[in-house]
Amino acid sequence: MSVDVAAPFREHERLLRGLCYRLTGSAADADDLVQETFLRAMERPPARTSEPWKPWLVRVAVNLGRDALRRRRRTAYVGPWLPSPIEAEAEAEEPLPSFEIAGEGTTEGRYDLLESVSFAFLLALEALTPQQRAVLLLRDVFDYSVEETAAALGLSASNVKTTHHRARRALLPYEQSRCRPTPDLVARSAGALQRFLTSLMSDDVAAVEAQLAEGVVALNDGGGQFFAARRPVVGAANVAKLNVGIKRMGPGVSRWEIRILNGLPALVAERDGTTVKEAPRFVLRVDIDAAGRITALHTILATRKLTAVRAIGASGSPA
């Protein structure tokens, strides 16, 4: 007797993608993991197909995700690693296209769906082991009970509680300055980004430096594919010189838009006439302090990191 895999998979596909994205920090990896889960369902479906599919699908996806995260961490990465940007609305009540629980805009967990895709949160998750990350996401984002989390991960309830406690303790630095993409933060971030870009266009190093906090850190993720700083650049003067130098020497931006990515404004830029080592498109985003100065500047250039960001002028599916 054939098993209808497509219907339950379609019902839970967005949940699986959202979970895998938060688990790996990669939209491309999330897509791969969702497809692998579907293949597993086709080849080796659960024994009791009359029962709800969601627990089985989540168990398969989260365990594939943990394995993918372990493989990534065992592989040397060229330069700083940054999460993949995704298209996401500014309001916490709005859905996250392709990366949400279908029909829901928030959960009852500790972190809502929008905060849990912010760069600040995803980078904070890098301090956790793959198991800690899976437990924390299931418990504090997707609002799983201890028993549901234990069943999904093949752990005892006591192990889940211990792992969850350690994961929360590792996130204490993030808790001290949580990134909730509120309308106020969106507006202030957009202003800071626009002031930075205006200063950059003037080729005025001092004007760029004035937009930066003294301890600002710039991370450039080219993934070894394109020219990019392979170490963090620290300090307002150094970051200003770096960005003005890149602007002067590299191919100019042909098209650009400011969009909401991962809950906050970011620059999406495209360039014509690039060489094989110059990124034809990139995303630039910032974090700010209470005074509106930029404390972190992230540039994502690697092609695989931009699969969930649509081309400028395109509609529908990302390029």
PDB file of C-alpha atoms in Angstrom:
ATOM      1  CA  MET A   1       0.000   0.000   0.000  1.00  0.00           C
ATOM      2  CA  SER A   2       1.416   3.374  -1.019  1.00  0.00           C
ATOM      3  CA  VAL A   3       1.903   6.036   1.622  1.00  0.00           C
ATOM      4  CA  ASP A   4       0.827   9.640   1.011  1.00  0.00           C
ATOM      5  CA  VAL A   5       4.005  11.488   1.953  1.00  0.00           C
ATOM      6  CA  ALA A   6       3.375  14.723   0.059  1.00  0.00           C
ATOM      7  CA  ALA A   7       0.350  15.931   2.020  1.00  0.00           C
ATOM      8  CA  PRO A   8       1.830  15.750   5.556  1.00  0.00           C
ATOM      9  CA  PHE A   9       5.143  17.054   4.257  1.00  0.00           C
ATOM     10  CA  ARG A  10       3.510  20.117   2.679  1.00  0.00           C
ATOM     11  CA  GLU A  11       1.645  20.750   5.923  1.00  0.00           C
ATOM     12  CA  HIS A  12       4.853  20.912   7.973  1.00  0.00           C
ATOM     13  CA  GLU A  13       7.405  22.053   5.382  1.00  0.00           C
ATOM     14  CA  ARG A  14       7.620  25.643   6.637  1.00  0.00           C
ATOM     15  CA  LEU A  15       8.086  24.495  10.214  1.00  0.00           C
ATOM     16  CA  LEU A  16      10.906  22.196   9.145  1.00  0.00           C
ATOM     17  CA  ARG A  17      12.611  24.909   7.091  1.00  0.00           C
ATOM     18  CA  GLY A  18      12.367  27.420   9.930  1.00  0.00           C
ATOM     19  CA  LEU A  19      13.803  24.939  12.409  1.00  0.00           C
ATOM     20  CA  CYS A  20      16.663  23.907  10.105  1.00  0.00           C
ATOM     21  CA  TYR A  21      17.538  27.518   9.291  1.00  0.00           C
ATOM     22  CA  ARG A  22      17.799  28.450  12.956  1.00  0.00           C
ATOM     23  CA  LEU A  23      19.736  25.270  13.667  1.00  0.00           C
ATOM     24  CA  THR A  24      22.362  25.787  10.952  1.00  0.00           C
ATOM     25  CA  GLY A  25      22.226  29.545  10.280  1.00  0.00           C
ATOM     26  CA  SER A  26      22.183  28.745   6.564  1.00  0.00           C
ATOM     27  CA  ALA A  27      19.202  29.109   4.219  1.00  0.00           C
ATOM     28  CA  ALA A  28      20.834  26.859   1.612  1.00  0.00           C
ATOM     29  CA  ASP A  29      21.538  24.173   4.211  1.00  0.00           C
ATOM     30  CA  ALA A  30      17.977  24.467   5.489  1.00  0.00           C
ATOM     31  CA  ASP A  31      16.617  23.839   1.995  1.00  0.00           C
ATOM     32  CA  ASP A  32      18.920  20.816   1.588  1.00  0.00           C
ATOM     33  CA  LEU A  33      17.873  19.404   4.957  1.00  0.00           C
ATOM     34  CA  VAL A  34      14.174  19.795   4.199  1.00  0.00           C
ATOM     35  CA  GLN A  35      14.639  17.935   0.915  1.00  0.00           C
ATOM     36  CA  GLU A  36      16.611  15.203   2.670  1.00  0.00           C
ATOM     37  CA  THR A  37      13.806  14.858   5.223  1.00  0.00           C
ATOM     38  CA  PHE A  38      11.294  14.476   2.386  1.00  0.00           C
ATOM     39  CA  LEU A  39      13.448  11.778   0.774  1.00  0.00           C
ATOM     40  CA  ARG A  40      13.684   9.925   4.088  1.00  0.00           C
ATOM     41  CA  ALA A  41       9.897  10.093   4.386  1.00  0.00           C
ATOM     42  CA  MET A  42       9.515   8.614   0.910  1.00  0.00           C
ATOM     43  CA  GLU A  43      12.090   5.876   1.370  1.00  0.00           C
ATOM     44  CA  ARG A  44      11.511   4.955   5.020  1.00  0.00           C
ATOM     45  CA  PRO A  45       8.202   6.426   6.257  1.00  0.00           C
ATOM     46  CA  PRO A  46       7.174   6.074   9.910  1.00  0.00           C
ATOM     47  CA  ALA A  47       5.752   2.714  10.925  1.00  0.00           C
ATOM     48  CA  ARG A  48       2.405   4.182  11.982  1.00  0.00           C
ATOM     49  CA  THR A  49       1.416   6.503   9.168  1.00  0.00           C
ATOM     50  CA  SER A  50      -2.073   6.942  10.601  1.00  0.00           C
ATOM     51  CA  GLU A  51      -0.581   8.910  13.523  1.00  0.00           C
ATOM     52  CA  PRO A  52       0.448  12.606  13.254  1.00  0.00           C
ATOM     53  CA  TRP A  53       3.537  13.062  11.087  1.00  0.00           C
ATOM     54  CA  LYS A  54       4.866  16.194  12.757  1.00  0.00           C
ATOM     55  CA  PRO A  55       6.870  14.518  15.579  1.00  0.00           C
ATOM     56  CA  TRP A  56       8.497  12.092  13.126  1.00  0.00           C
ATOM     57  CA  LEU A  57       9.349  14.794  10.579  1.00  0.00           C
ATOM     58  CA  VAL A  58      10.788  17.091  13.246  1.00  0.00           C
ATOM     59  CA  ARG A  59      12.856  14.239  14.684  1.00  0.00           C
ATOM     60  CA  VAL A  60      14.351  13.428  11.274  1.00  0.00           C
ATOM     61  CA  ALA A  61      14.994  17.084  10.353  1.00  0.00           C
ATOM     62  CA  VAL A  62      16.538  18.108  13.660  1.00  0.00           C
ATOM     63  CA  ASN A  63      18.874  15.126  13.720  1.00  0.00           C
ATOM     64  CA  LEU A  64      19.953  15.766  10.133  1.00  0.00           C
ATOM     65  CA  GLY A  65      20.467  19.401  11.146  1.00  0.00           C
ATOM     66  CA  ARG A  66      22.634  18.510  14.113  1.00  0.00           C
ATOM     67  CA  ASP A  67      24.806  16.343  11.861  1.00  0.00           C
ATOM     68  CA  ALA A  68      25.104  19.173   9.303  1.00  0.00           C
ATOM     69  CA  LEU A  69      26.105  21.633  12.021  1.00  0.00           C
ATOM     70  CA  ARG A  70      28.762  19.224  13.322  1.00  0.00           C
ATOM     71  CA  ARG A  71      30.174  18.807   9.796  1.00  0.00           C
ATOM     72  CA  ARG A  72      30.338  22.559   9.283  1.00  0.00           C
ATOM     73  CA  ARG A  73      32.225  23.061  12.514  1.00  0.00           C
ATOM     74  CA  ARG A  74      34.735  20.345  11.649  1.00  0.00           C
ATOM     75  CA  THR A  75      35.504  22.006   8.318  1.00  0.00           C
ATOM     76  CA  ALA A  76      37.881  24.971   8.220  1.00  0.00           C
ATOM     77  CA  TYR A  77      36.065  28.084   7.005  1.00  0.00           C
ATOM     78  CA  VAL A  78      37.985  30.782   5.144  1.00  0.00           C
ATOM     79  CA  GLY A  79      37.533  34.055   7.023  1.00  0.00           C
ATOM     80  CA  PRO A  80      34.725  35.006   9.415  1.00  0.00           C
ATOM     81  CA  TRP A  81      31.531  32.955   9.277  1.00  0.00           C
ATOM     82  CA  LEU A  82      28.220  34.833   9.177  1.00  0.00           C
ATOM     83  CA  PRO A  83      24.646  33.543   8.938  1.00  0.00           C
ATOM     84  CA  SER A  84      22.730  33.644   5.674  1.00  0.00           C
ATOM     85  CA  PRO A  85      20.455  36.680   5.392  1.00  0.00           C
ATOM     86  CA  ILE A  86      16.783  35.967   4.724  1.00  0.00           C
ATOM     87  CA  GLU A  87      13.874  38.160   3.748  1.00  0.00           C
ATOM     88  CA  ALA A  88      11.823  38.916   6.874  1.00  0.00           C
ATOM     89  CA  GLU A  89       9.256  41.494   7.846  1.00  0.00           C
ATOM     90  CA  ALA A  90      10.019  44.252  10.350  1.00  0.00           C
ATOM     91  CA  GLU A  91       7.025  43.622  12.591  1.00  0.00           C
ATOM     92  CA  ALA A  92       7.097  40.679  14.973  1.00  0.00           C
ATOM     93  CA  GLU A  93       3.420  40.022  14.200  1.00  0.00           C
ATOM     94  CA  GLU A  94       4.090  39.629  10.479  1.00  0.00           C
ATOM     95  CA  PRO A  95       5.005  36.249   8.962  1.00  0.00           C
ATOM     96  CA  LEU A  96       8.519  35.361   7.932  1.00  0.00           C
ATOM     97  CA  PRO A  97       8.240  34.293   4.280  1.00  0.00           C
ATOM     98  CA  SER A  98       9.328  30.667   3.828  1.00  0.00           C
ATOM     99  CA  PHE A  99      10.917  30.565   7.289  1.00  0.00           C
ATOM    100  CA  GLU A 100       7.976  30.499   9.708  1.00  0.00           C
ATOM    101  CA  ILE A 101       5.533  28.096  11.249  1.00  0.00           C
ATOM    102  CA  ALA A 102       2.695  28.203   8.746  1.00  0.00           C
ATOM    103  CA  GLY A 103      -0.216  30.234  10.037  1.00  0.00           C
ATOM    104  CA  GLU A 104       1.618  31.595  13.054  1.00  0.00           C
ATOM    105  CA  GLY A 105       3.543  34.822  13.568  1.00  0.00           C
ATOM    106  CA  THR A 106       4.812  34.237  17.084  1.00  0.00           C
ATOM    107  CA  THR A 107       5.236  31.359  19.525  1.00  0.00           C
ATOM    108  CA  GLU A 108       4.801  31.173  23.261  1.00  0.00           C
ATOM    109  CA  GLY A 109       8.507  30.461  23.706  1.00  0.00           C
ATOM    110  CA  ARG A 110      11.176  32.624  25.285  1.00  0.00           C
ATOM    111  CA  TYR A 111      12.217  34.036  21.887  1.00  0.00           C
ATOM    112  CA  ASP A 112       9.661  34.860  19.208  1.00  0.00           C
ATOM    113  CA  LEU A 113      10.085  33.882  15.578  1.00  0.00           C
ATOM    114  CA  LEU A 114      11.482  37.235  14.477  1.00  0.00           C
ATOM    115  CA  GLU A 115      14.047  37.626  17.259  1.00  0.00           C
ATOM    116  CA  SER A 116      15.195  34.059  16.669  1.00  0.00           C
ATOM    117  CA  VAL A 117      16.277  34.872  13.090  1.00  0.00           C
ATOM    118  CA  SER A 118      18.102  38.078  14.015  1.00  0.00           C
ATOM    119  CA  PHE A 119      21.834  38.065  13.296  1.00  0.00           C
ATOM    120  CA  ALA A 120      22.529  38.799  16.955  1.00  0.00           C
ATOM    121  CA  PHE A 121      20.639  35.685  18.058  1.00  0.00           C
ATOM    122  CA  LEU A 122      22.031  33.413  15.343  1.00  0.00           C
ATOM    123  CA  LEU A 123      25.583  34.496  16.131  1.00  0.00           C
ATOM    124  CA  ALA A 124      24.952  33.966  19.850  1.00  0.00           C
ATOM    125  CA  LEU A 125      23.837  30.402  19.062  1.00  0.00           C
ATOM    126  CA  GLU A 126      27.322  29.702  17.693  1.00  0.00           C
ATOM    127  CA  ALA A 127      28.525  29.492  21.315  1.00  0.00           C
ATOM    128  CA  LEU A 128      26.373  26.372  21.822  1.00  0.00           C
ATOM    129  CA  THR A 129      27.127  22.765  20.955  1.00  0.00           C
ATOM    130  CA  PRO A 130      24.859  21.288  18.245  1.00  0.00           C
ATOM    131  CA  GLN A 131      22.886  19.426  20.910  1.00  0.00           C
ATOM    132  CA  GLN A 132      22.524  22.512  23.104  1.00  0.00           C
ATOM    133  CA  ARG A 133      21.411  24.515  20.076  1.00  0.00           C
ATOM    134  CA  ALA A 134      18.756  21.950  19.136  1.00  0.00           C
ATOM    135  CA  VAL A 135      17.423  21.751  22.685  1.00  0.00           C
ATOM    136  CA  LEU A 136      17.287  25.518  23.137  1.00  0.00           C
ATOM    137  CA  LEU A 137      15.504  26.068  19.818  1.00  0.00           C
ATOM    138  CA  LEU A 138      12.909  23.388  20.485  1.00  0.00           C
ATOM    139  CA  ARG A 139      12.296  24.539  24.057  1.00  0.00           C
ATOM    140  CA  ASP A 140      12.626  28.348  23.806  1.00  0.00           C
ATOM    141  CA  VAL A 141      11.589  29.142  20.231  1.00  0.00           C
ATOM    142  CA  PHE A 142       9.225  26.371  19.158  1.00  0.00           C
ATOM    143  CA  ASP A 143       7.794  25.886  22.654  1.00  0.00           C
ATOM    144  CA  TYR A 144       8.332  22.134  22.876  1.00  0.00           C
ATOM    145  CA  SER A 145       7.848  20.469  26.227  1.00  0.00           C
ATOM    146  CA  VAL A 146      10.698  18.587  27.887  1.00  0.00           C
ATOM    147  CA  GLU A 147       9.076  15.309  26.846  1.00  0.00           C
ATOM    148  CA  GLU A 148       8.588  16.394  23.220  1.00  0.00           C
ATOM    149  CA  THR A 149      12.183  17.623  23.034  1.00  0.00           C
ATOM    150  CA  ALA A 150      13.466  14.356  24.508  1.00  0.00           C
ATOM    151  CA  ALA A 151      11.501  12.353  21.937  1.00  0.00           C
ATOM    152  CA  ALA A 152      12.726  14.522  19.043  1.00  0.00           C
ATOM    153  CA  LEU A 153      16.388  14.241  20.028  1.00  0.00           C
ATOM    154  CA  GLY A 154      16.474  10.740  21.470  1.00  0.00           C
ATOM    155  CA  LEU A 155      17.457  12.007  24.924  1.00  0.00           C
ATOM    156  CA  SER A 156      16.182  11.417  28.430  1.00  0.00           C
ATOM    157  CA  ALA A 157      14.099  14.118  30.069  1.00  0.00           C
ATOM    158  CA  SER A 158      16.832  14.761  32.629  1.00  0.00           C
ATOM    159  CA  ASN A 159      19.407  15.148  29.857  1.00  0.00           C
ATOM    160  CA  VAL A 160      17.167  17.670  28.107  1.00  0.00           C
ATOM    161  CA  LYS A 161      16.823  19.697  31.313  1.00  0.00           C
ATOM    162  CA  THR A 162      20.581  19.690  31.942  1.00  0.00           C
ATOM    163  CA  THR A 163      21.401  20.587  28.332  1.00  0.00           C
ATOM    164  CA  HIS A 164      18.777  23.340  28.319  1.00  0.00           C
ATOM    165  CA  HIS A 165      20.197  24.848  31.500  1.00  0.00           C
ATOM    166  CA  ARG A 166      23.718  24.879  30.053  1.00  0.00           C
ATOM    167  CA  ALA A 167      22.498  26.382  26.777  1.00  0.00           C
ATOM    168  CA  ARG A 168      20.714  29.211  28.570  1.00  0.00           C
ATOM    169  CA  ARG A 169      23.790  29.871  30.668  1.00  0.00           C
ATOM    170  CA  ALA A 170      25.912  30.103  27.505  1.00  0.00           C
ATOM    171  CA  LEU A 171      23.460  32.687  26.126  1.00  0.00           C
ATOM    172  CA  LEU A 172      23.705  34.975  29.154  1.00  0.00           C
ATOM    173  CA  PRO A 173      25.871  37.521  27.258  1.00  0.00           C
ATOM    174  CA  TYR A 174      23.139  37.754  24.609  1.00  0.00           C
ATOM    175  CA  GLU A 175      20.439  38.064  27.273  1.00  0.00           C
ATOM    176  CA  GLN A 176      22.106  41.208  28.600  1.00  0.00           C
ATOM    177  CA  SER A 177      21.408  43.012  25.316  1.00  0.00           C
ATOM    178  CA  ARG A 178      18.760  41.048  23.469  1.00  0.00           C
ATOM    179  CA  CYS A 179      17.982  42.030  19.882  1.00  0.00           C
ATOM    180  CA  ARG A 180      14.228  42.418  19.526  1.00  0.00           C
ATOM    181  CA  PRO A 181      13.523  43.915  16.082  1.00  0.00           C
ATOM    182  CA  THR A 182      10.981  46.459  17.317  1.00  0.00           C
ATOM    183  CA  PRO A 183       9.726  49.281  15.041  1.00  0.00           C
ATOM    184  CA  ASP A 184      11.930  51.708  16.998  1.00  0.00           C
ATOM    185  CA  LEU A 185      15.062  49.600  16.460  1.00  0.00           C
ATOM    186  CA  VAL A 186      14.178  49.167  12.783  1.00  0.00           C
ATOM    187  CA  ALA A 187      13.865  52.947  12.340  1.00  0.00           C
ATOM    188  CA  ARG A 188      17.079  53.753  14.225  1.00  0.00           C
ATOM    189  CA  SER A 189      19.008  51.044  12.368  1.00  0.00           C
ATOM    190  CA  ALA A 190      17.757  52.333   9.023  1.00  0.00           C
ATOM    191  CA  GLY A 191      18.902  55.845   9.935  1.00  0.00           C
ATOM    192  CA  ALA A 192      22.347  54.631  11.005  1.00  0.00           C
ATOM    193  CA  LEU A 193      22.756  52.573   7.841  1.00  0.00           C
ATOM    194  CA  GLN A 194      21.708  55.482   5.614  1.00  0.00           C
ATOM    195  CA  ARG A 195      24.085  57.907   7.360  1.00  0.00           C
ATOM    196  CA  PHE A 196      26.922  55.427   6.986  1.00  0.00           C
ATOM    197  CA  LEU A 197      26.235  54.953   3.261  1.00  0.00           C
ATOM    198  CA  THR A 198      25.977  58.701   2.673  1.00  0.00           C
ATOM    199  CA  SER A 199      29.333  59.240   4.390  1.00  0.00           C
ATOM    200  CA  LEU A 200      30.860  56.371   2.452  1.00  0.00           C
ATOM    201  CA  MET A 201      29.746  57.850  -0.879  1.00  0.00           C
ATOM    202  CA  SER A 202      31.614  61.045  -0.039  1.00  0.00           C
ATOM    203  CA  ASP A 203      34.937  59.143   0.260  1.00  0.00           C
ATOM    204  CA  ASP A 204      35.431  60.997   3.556  1.00  0.00           C
ATOM    205  CA  VAL A 205      37.165  58.686   6.035  1.00  0.00           C
ATOM    206  CA  ALA A 206      36.527  61.064   8.950  1.00  0.00           C
ATOM    207  CA  ALA A 207      32.818  61.274   8.129  1.00  0.00           C
ATOM    208  CA  VAL A 208      32.557  57.477   7.980  1.00  0.00           C
ATOM    209  CA  GLU A 209      34.472  57.111  11.231  1.00  0.00           C
ATOM    210  CA  ALA A 210      32.045  59.501  12.946  1.00  0.00           C
ATOM    211  CA  GLN A 211      29.223  57.009  12.341  1.00  0.00           C
ATOM    212  CA  LEU A 212      31.071  54.196  14.116  1.00  0.00           C
ATOM    213  CA  ALA A 213      31.385  53.287  17.778  1.00  0.00           C
ATOM    214  CA  GLU A 214      34.988  53.199  18.983  1.00  0.00           C
ATOM    215  CA  GLY A 215      34.987  49.415  19.414  1.00  0.00           C
ATOM    216  CA  VAL A 216      33.144  48.618  16.180  1.00  0.00           C
ATOM    217  CA  VAL A 217      33.872  45.223  14.615  1.00  0.00           C
ATOM    218  CA  ALA A 218      33.582  44.571  10.869  1.00  0.00           C
ATOM    219  CA  LEU A 219      33.151  40.994   9.630  1.00  0.00           C
ATOM    220  CA  ASN A 220      33.338  40.131   5.935  1.00  0.00           C
ATOM    221  CA  ASP A 221      32.110  36.700   4.808  1.00  0.00           C
ATOM    222  CA  GLY A 222      33.406  35.861   1.357  1.00  0.00           C
ATOM    223  CA  GLY A 223      33.643  32.161   2.145  1.00  0.00           C
ATOM    224  CA  GLY A 224      37.006  31.979   0.345  1.00  0.00           C
ATOM    225  CA  GLN A 225      35.123  32.624  -2.905  1.00  0.00           C
ATOM    226  CA  PHE A 226      35.652  36.392  -3.209  1.00  0.00           C
ATOM    227  CA  PHE A 227      38.064  39.035  -1.977  1.00  0.00           C
ATOM    228  CA  ALA A 228      37.218  39.820   1.654  1.00  0.00           C
ATOM    229  CA  ALA A 229      39.030  40.595   4.901  1.00  0.00           C
ATOM    230  CA  ARG A 230      39.824  37.221   6.429  1.00  0.00           C
ATOM    231  CA  ARG A 231      40.027  38.515   9.986  1.00  0.00           C
ATOM    232  CA  PRO A 232      37.733  40.769  12.006  1.00  0.00           C
ATOM    233  CA  VAL A 233      38.590  44.435  11.568  1.00  0.00           C
ATOM    234  CA  VAL A 234      38.324  46.250  14.895  1.00  0.00           C
ATOM    235  CA  GLY A 235      38.168  49.950  15.760  1.00  0.00           C
ATOM    236  CA  ALA A 236      36.448  52.944  14.170  1.00  0.00           C
ATOM    237  CA  ALA A 237      39.535  54.207  12.319  1.00  0.00           C
ATOM    238  CA  ASN A 238      40.406  50.800  10.864  1.00  0.00           C
ATOM    239  CA  VAL A 239      36.841  50.006   9.809  1.00  0.00           C
ATOM    240  CA  ALA A 240      36.418  53.440   8.189  1.00  0.00           C
ATOM    241  CA  LYS A 241      39.671  53.093   6.213  1.00  0.00           C
ATOM    242  CA  LEU A 242      38.758  49.569   5.108  1.00  0.00           C
ATOM    243  CA  ASN A 243      35.337  50.505   3.758  1.00  0.00           C
ATOM    244  CA  VAL A 244      36.433  53.709   2.044  1.00  0.00           C
ATOM    245  CA  GLY A 245      39.323  51.809   0.462  1.00  0.00           C
ATOM    246  CA  ILE A 246      37.028  49.057  -0.837  1.00  0.00           C
ATOM    247  CA  LYS A 247      34.623  51.654  -2.208  1.00  0.00           C
ATOM    248  CA  ARG A 248      37.409  53.491  -4.042  1.00  0.00           C
ATOM    249  CA  MET A 249      39.193  50.461  -5.478  1.00  0.00           C
ATOM    250  CA  GLY A 250      36.440  47.972  -6.224  1.00  0.00           C
ATOM    251  CA  PRO A 251      33.812  48.002  -8.997  1.00  0.00           C
ATOM    252  CA  GLY A 252      31.017  50.447  -8.265  1.00  0.00           C
ATOM    253  CA  VAL A 253      27.547  49.419  -7.132  1.00  0.00           C
ATOM    254  CA  SER A 254      25.181  49.317 -10.108  1.00  0.00           C
ATOM    255  CA  ARG A 255      21.904  48.659  -8.252  1.00  0.00           C
ATOM    256  CA  TRP A 256      20.989  48.745  -4.608  1.00  0.00           C
ATOM    257  CA  GLU A 257      18.013  48.564  -2.234  1.00  0.00           C
ATOM    258  CA  ILE A 258      17.540  48.779   1.514  1.00  0.00           C
ATOM    259  CA  ARG A 259      15.355  45.889   2.656  1.00  0.00           C
ATOM    260  CA  ILE A 260      14.337  44.186   5.857  1.00  0.00           C
ATOM    261  CA  LEU A 261      16.508  41.100   6.260  1.00  0.00           C
ATOM    262  CA  ASN A 262      16.366  39.009   9.431  1.00  0.00           C
ATOM    263  CA  GLY A 263      14.079  41.635  10.934  1.00  0.00           C
ATOM    264  CA  LEU A 264      16.300  44.699  10.445  1.00  0.00           C
ATOM    265  CA  PRO A 265      17.300  46.995   7.545  1.00  0.00           C
ATOM    266  CA  ALA A 266      20.158  45.899   5.307  1.00  0.00           C
ATOM    267  CA  LEU A 267      21.673  47.018   2.024  1.00  0.00           C
ATOM    268  CA  VAL A 268      21.288  44.633  -0.909  1.00  0.00           C
ATOM    269  CA  ALA A 269      23.740  45.648  -3.650  1.00  0.00           C
ATOM    270  CA  GLU A 270      24.637  44.367  -7.104  1.00  0.00           C
ATOM    271  CA  ARG A 271      27.696  45.201  -9.192  1.00  0.00           C
ATOM    272  CA  ASP A 272      28.443  44.852 -12.898  1.00  0.00           C
ATOM    273  CA  GLY A 273      31.851  44.242 -14.436  1.00  0.00           C
ATOM    274  CA  THR A 274      33.245  42.184 -11.554  1.00  0.00           C
ATOM    275  CA  THR A 275      36.115  39.702 -11.882  1.00  0.00           C
ATOM    276  CA  VAL A 276      35.874  36.094 -10.700  1.00  0.00           C
ATOM    277  CA  LYS A 277      37.220  37.157  -7.296  1.00  0.00           C
ATOM    278  CA  GLU A 278      34.884  40.140  -6.873  1.00  0.00           C
ATOM    279  CA  ALA A 279      31.385  39.458  -5.567  1.00  0.00           C
ATOM    280  CA  PRO A 280      28.689  40.482  -8.058  1.00  0.00           C
ATOM    281  CA  ARG A 281      26.229  40.987  -5.193  1.00  0.00           C
ATOM    282  CA  PHE A 282      26.458  41.428  -1.447  1.00  0.00           C
ATOM    283  CA  VAL A 283      24.476  42.302   1.665  1.00  0.00           C
ATOM    284  CA  LEU A 284      25.640  44.900   4.184  1.00  0.00           C
ATOM    285  CA  ARG A 285      23.998  45.185   7.596  1.00  0.00           C
ATOM    286  CA  VAL A 286      24.750  46.945  10.887  1.00  0.00           C
ATOM    287  CA  ASP A 287      24.117  46.693  14.623  1.00  0.00           C
ATOM    288  CA  ILE A 288      23.884  49.910  16.622  1.00  0.00           C
ATOM    289  CA  ASP A 289      24.233  51.126  20.201  1.00  0.00           C
ATOM    290  CA  ALA A 290      21.822  53.311  22.171  1.00  0.00           C
ATOM    291  CA  ALA A 291      23.348  56.443  20.631  1.00  0.00           C
ATOM    292  CA  GLY A 292      22.778  55.156  17.097  1.00  0.00           C
ATOM    293  CA  ARG A 293      26.448  54.495  16.380  1.00  0.00           C
ATOM    294  CA  ILE A 294      27.395  51.340  14.522  1.00  0.00           C
ATOM    295  CA  THR A 295      28.876  48.643  16.767  1.00  0.00           C
ATOM    296  CA  ALA A 296      29.038  45.831  14.199  1.00  0.00           C
ATOM    297  CA  LEU A 297      29.174  45.857  10.421  1.00  0.00           C
ATOM    298  CA  HIS A 298      28.539  42.618   8.526  1.00  0.00           C
ATOM    299  CA  THR A 299      29.185  42.147   4.806  1.00  0.00           C
ATOM    300  CA  ILE A 300      27.995  38.877   3.252  1.00  0.00           C
ATOM    301  CA  LEU A 301      29.418  38.157  -0.205  1.00  0.00           C
ATOM    302  CA  ALA A 302      29.573  34.357  -0.598  1.00  0.00           C
ATOM    303  CA  THR A 303      27.127  33.161  -3.253  1.00  0.00           C
ATOM    304  CA  ARG A 304      25.790  30.266  -1.161  1.00  0.00           C
ATOM    305  CA  LYS A 305      24.982  32.689   1.665  1.00  0.00           C
ATOM    306  CA  LEU A 306      22.669  34.776  -0.554  1.00  0.00           C
ATOM    307  CA  THR A 307      20.314  32.098  -1.902  1.00  0.00           C
ATOM    308  CA  ALA A 308      17.385  33.455   0.150  1.00  0.00           C
ATOM    309  CA  VAL A 309      17.854  37.080  -0.943  1.00  0.00           C
ATOM    310  CA  ARG A 310      16.002  37.897  -4.155  1.00  0.00           C
ATOM    311  CA  ALA A 311      17.708  39.805  -6.947  1.00  0.00           C
ATOM    312  CA  ILE A 312      16.943  43.517  -7.202  1.00  0.00           C
ATOM    313  CA  GLY A 313      13.865  44.035  -9.324  1.00  0.00           C
ATOM    314  CA  ALA A 314      12.815  40.392  -8.980  1.00  0.00           C
ATOM    315  CA  SER A 315       9.606  39.240  -7.344  1.00  0.00           C
ATOM    316  CA  GLY A 316       8.537  35.905  -5.966  1.00  0.00           C
ATOM    317  CA  SER A 317      11.260  33.378  -5.247  1.00  0.00           C
ATOM    318  CA  PRO A 318      14.792  34.494  -4.313  1.00  0.00           C
ATOM    319  CA  ALA A 319      17.400  34.498  -7.041  1.00  0.00           C
TER     320      ALA A 319
END
